[in-house]
Amino acid sequence: MPSLTYNSPMLRISVANPYEYALDFQRLKDAARTVLEGEGVRACKVTLAFVDNPHIHRLNKQFLQHDEPTDVLTFPYTEPNAKSLEGEVVIGYEVAKENAADRGHELNLELLLYVIHGCLHLCGYDDTADASTVEMRAKERAYLGKLGLPDIAG
């Protein structure tokens, strides 16, 4: 399984790419690092995994009882304020491809949004209630801007 890791003294961000998609590994890891550092994470071990529809569908059904593919699933292995944050962000590559085409922008931009979204979840943000969704979208917009990307947050 192809995988690349970004290592800083305390931030460890890896990309798992079992289906060997054409990915901009460095840009994806930089987006994750920007969010994690911006949220005050000083140490972490985070994996960004890019998977196909059957894979993310299976995970979505198993863990959330949603019988469909989805864009992002987040699996925190530690509490948000733990000394070292550990977790995995699973991204539906094919969902991103469809959504990017529907929304009229590049696939890489959609993938970067999903990385930002997933990392915010790892940091404890939630988008299940209206108020928390508004806060999370504002954070997404802020990080898109910080990375010099257009505002495509929902």
XYZ file of C-alpha atoms in Angstrom:
154
model
C 0.000 0.000 0.000
C 1.676 3.278 -1.095
C 2.094 5.677 1.789
C 4.033 8.873 2.387
C 4.658 10.539 5.723
C 5.241 14.176 6.693
C 7.440 14.344 9.763
C 8.085 17.355 11.918
C 9.497 16.984 15.407
C 6.014 16.381 16.804
C 3.539 16.239 13.912
C 3.400 12.994 11.985
C 0.979 12.987 9.051
C 0.804 10.024 6.662
C -1.140 9.429 3.491
C -2.526 5.967 2.804
C -3.367 5.464 -0.854
C -4.321 1.786 -1.280
C -5.992 2.373 -4.663
C -3.010 4.346 -5.977
C -4.901 7.497 -6.930
C -2.965 10.406 -8.414
C -2.668 12.581 -5.304
C -0.692 15.699 -4.407
C 0.694 14.129 -1.228
C 2.609 17.183 -0.028
C -0.271 19.595 -0.498
C -2.681 17.257 1.325
C -0.270 16.840 4.231
C 0.381 20.599 4.322
C -3.370 21.240 4.585
C -3.642 18.787 7.487
C -0.618 20.322 9.200
C -2.056 23.844 8.780
C -5.327 22.844 10.459
C -3.710 20.836 13.241
C -1.177 23.562 14.050
C -3.902 26.215 13.771
C -5.990 24.330 16.319
C -3.079 24.175 18.748
C -2.127 20.543 18.228
C 1.511 20.194 19.252
C 1.931 16.470 18.674
C -0.011 14.063 16.501
C -0.021 10.897 14.497
C -2.683 11.283 11.803
C -3.321 9.209 8.700
C -5.187 10.545 5.677
C -6.620 7.530 3.823
C -8.073 7.847 0.319
C -10.450 5.025 -0.587
C -12.990 4.000 -3.216
C -16.805 3.962 -2.910
C -17.200 0.317 -1.814
C -14.550 0.819 0.889
C -16.010 4.002 2.399
C -19.558 2.633 1.995
C -18.600 -0.406 4.061
C -17.034 1.776 6.791
C -19.993 4.188 6.793
C -22.429 1.296 7.224
C -20.334 -0.453 9.869
C -19.617 2.574 12.062
C -22.485 5.018 11.408
C -25.217 2.698 10.082
C -25.501 4.821 6.918
C -25.964 2.585 3.892
C -24.175 4.728 1.287
C -20.755 6.025 0.327
C -19.789 9.306 1.995
C -17.175 12.027 1.653
C -15.285 11.915 4.970
C -15.181 9.613 7.974
C -13.041 10.471 10.964
C -11.718 8.022 13.512
C -10.168 9.729 16.526
C -8.038 7.362 18.593
C -7.469 9.899 21.382
C -9.516 12.672 22.965
C -9.319 16.059 21.156
C -7.254 17.666 23.944
C -4.934 14.710 24.485
C -1.217 15.420 24.785
C -0.726 13.709 21.418
C -3.649 13.569 18.997
C -4.015 10.320 17.071
C -6.557 9.432 14.437
C -7.463 8.670 10.879
C -9.330 10.689 8.272
C -10.854 8.425 5.608
C -11.766 10.243 2.416
C -14.051 8.951 -0.315
C -12.036 9.699 -3.430
C -14.845 8.817 -5.844
C -17.350 10.906 -3.862
C -14.894 13.821 -4.030
C -14.542 13.343 -7.778
C -18.324 13.402 -8.270
C -18.831 16.389 -5.957
C -16.018 18.386 -7.569
C -17.537 17.815 -11.020
C -21.022 18.760 -9.758
C -19.698 21.905 -8.068
C -17.486 22.914 -10.995
C -14.027 22.890 -9.439
C -10.925 20.729 -9.429
C -10.814 17.383 -7.665
C -7.714 18.408 -5.692
C -9.587 21.361 -4.219
C -12.428 19.084 -3.065
C -9.898 16.672 -1.535
C -8.218 19.530 0.336
C -11.593 20.618 1.723
C -12.185 17.050 2.949
C -8.767 16.982 4.629
C -9.562 20.273 6.393
C -13.012 18.997 7.391
C -11.678 15.694 8.705
C -8.868 17.318 10.683
C -11.370 19.693 12.286
C -13.384 16.644 13.361
C -10.240 15.148 14.898
C -9.821 18.390 16.829
C -13.306 18.027 18.285
C -15.485 20.048 15.924
C -18.898 18.666 15.107
C -21.358 19.337 12.293
C -24.439 17.530 13.544
C -26.244 20.578 14.996
C -26.907 23.908 13.273
C -24.730 26.022 15.590
C -21.763 23.670 15.449
C -22.122 23.343 11.665
C -21.927 27.137 11.276
C -18.783 27.198 13.417
C -17.213 24.334 11.480
C -17.956 25.939 8.079
C -16.376 29.195 9.299
C -13.256 27.253 10.319
C -13.172 25.519 6.918
C -13.372 28.897 5.164
C -10.615 30.298 7.358
C -8.274 27.404 6.590
C -9.072 27.462 2.875
C -8.127 31.151 2.930
C -4.979 30.513 4.959
C -3.922 27.974 2.321
C -4.651 30.463 -0.485
C -7.588 28.422 -1.768
C -11.037 29.627 -2.897
C -13.984 29.360 -0.519
C -15.814 26.192 -1.500
C -17.052 25.350 2.001
C -20.746 24.408 1.988
